[in-house]
Coordinates of N, CA and C in Angstrom, one line a residue:
M170 N -94.4 62.3 78.0 CA -95.3 63.9 77.6 C -95.8 64.3 78.7
G171 N -96.0 63.7 80.0 CA -96.8 63.9 80.7 C -96.2 65.4 81.7
R172 N -94.8 65.5 81.5 CA -93.6 66.4 82.0 C -94.3 67.0 81.1
N173 N -94.0 66.9 79.8 CA -94.5 68.1 79.0 C -95.5 69.3 79.5
L174 N -96.9 67.9 79.7 CA -98.3 69.0 79.8 C -98.5 69.7 80.8
I175 N -97.2 69.1 82.2 CA -97.3 70.0 83.1 C -96.3 71.1 82.9
I176 N -96.0 70.7 82.3 CA -95.4 72.5 82.1 C -95.6 73.3 81.8
L177 N -96.8 72.9 80.5 CA -97.4 73.9 79.0 C -98.3 74.4 80.1
L178 N -99.3 73.6 81.1 CA -100.5 74.0 81.9 C -99.3 75.0 83.3
A179 N -98.9 75.0 83.3 CA -97.6 75.7 84.2 C -97.6 77.3 83.7
I180 N -96.4 77.4 82.0 CA -96.9 78.6 81.7 C -98.6 79.0 81.4
V181 N -99.1 78.3 81.2 CA -100.6 79.0 80.7 C -100.9 79.5 82.2
L182 N -101.1 79.0 83.1 CA -101.4 79.6 84.0 C -100.6 80.6 85.4
F183 N -99.2 80.7 84.3 CA -98.1 82.2 84.9 C -98.5 83.2 83.8
I184 N -99.0 82.6 83.0 CA -99.6 83.8 81.9 C -101.4 84.7 82.3
A185 N -101.7 83.7 83.2 CA -103.2 83.9 83.2 C -103.8 84.3 84.4
G186 N -102.5 84.9 85.6 CA -102.5 86.1 86.2 C -102.8 87.3 85.9
P187 N -101.3 87.7 85.2 CA -101.5 89.1 84.7 C -102.3 89.4 83.9
A188 N -102.6 88.7 82.6 CA -103.6 89.3 81.6 C -105.2 89.6 82.1
A189 N -105.3 88.5 83.3 CA -106.4 88.6 83.8 C -106.4 90.4 84.9
K190 N -105.8 90.6 85.1 CA -105.7 92.1 86.2 C -105.5 92.9 84.9
V191 N -104.9 93.1 84.1 CA -105.0 93.7 82.8 C -106.2 94.0 82.9
N192 N -106.9 93.3 82.4 CA -108.2 92.7 81.6 C -109.6 93.6 82.8
G193 N -109.0 93.2 83.9 CA -109.9 94.2 85.0 C -111.1 92.8 85.0
L194 N -111.1 91.4 84.9 CA -111.0 90.2 85.3 C -111.9 90.3 86.4
P195 N -112.9 89.7 87.5 CA -113.3 89.6 88.5 C -112.9 88.6 89.2
H196 N -112.8 89.3 90.2 CA -112.4 88.1 91.0 C -110.5 87.2 90.7
S197 N -110.1 88.9 89.8 CA -108.7 89.0 89.1 C -107.1 88.2 90.3
E198 N -107.6 88.4 91.6 CA -106.8 88.4 92.6 C -106.5 86.8 92.6
Y199 N -107.8 85.8 92.4 CA -107.2 83.8 92.7 C -106.6 84.1 91.3
Y200 N -106.7 84.4 90.1 CA -105.6 84.4 89.4 C -104.1 84.9 89.5
L201 N -103.7 85.4 90.1 CA -102.8 85.6 90.2 C -102.0 85.1 91.5
I202 N -103.0 84.9 92.2 CA -102.7 82.9 93.3 C -102.2 82.4 92.0
L203 N -103.0 81.7 90.9 CA -102.6 80.9 90.8 C -101.4 80.6 89.5
S204 N -101.3 82.0 89.4 CA -100.1 82.2 88.6 C -99.0 82.1 89.4
G205 N -98.7 82.2 90.8 CA -97.7 81.7 91.3 C -97.5 80.3 91.5
I206 N -98.6 80.2 91.3 CA -98.7 78.7 92.3 C -98.3 78.0 89.9
G207 N -98.2 78.4 89.3 CA -97.5 77.7 88.0 C -95.8 78.4 87.6
L208 N -95.4 79.3 88.8 CA -94.5 80.2 88.6 C -93.7 79.0 89.4
V209 N -94.6 78.0 90.7 CA -93.8 77.1 91.5 C -93.6 75.9 90.5
I210 N -94.3 75.7 89.6 CA -94.7 74.8 89.0 C -93.1 75.2 88.1
L211 N -93.2 75.7 87.6 CA -92.0 75.9 86.1 C -91.0 75.9 86.9
T212 N -90.9 76.5 88.0 CA -89.7 76.4 88.7 C -89.0 75.5 88.5
T213 N -90.0 74.2 89.3 CA -89.6 72.4 89.9 C -89.5 71.6 89.0
F214 N -89.7 72.2 88.0 CA -89.9 71.4 86.9 C -89.1 71.1 85.9
L215 N -88.7 73.1 85.4 CA -87.6 73.0 84.9 C -86.3 72.9 85.3
F216 N -86.1 73.4 86.7 CA -84.9 72.9 86.6 C -84.1 71.7 87.9
K217 N -85.6 70.8 87.6 CA -85.0 69.8 88.7 C -84.6 68.7 87.8
K218 N -83.3 68.3 87.3 CA -83.3 67.9 86.6 C -83.7 66.1 86.7
K219 N -83.8 65.6 84.9 CA -85.0 64.7 84.6 C -84.0 63.1 85.2
S220 N -85.4 62.2 86.0 CA -84.0 60.8 86.8 C -83.8 60.3 85.3
S221 N -83.3 59.8 85.4 CA -82.6 58.5 84.5 C -83.4 56.7 84.5

């Protein structure tokens, strides 16, 4: 359950960065940094094998 929640949070972070930049929100560069962090989290959790 916790793993799925973290993956969902990473997806939201990954989408929020470009969306903030396109919509011209103030401080959108911070959203792009969060988007990069979301991408790293996604890569880590999706390609890491589940330990049994």
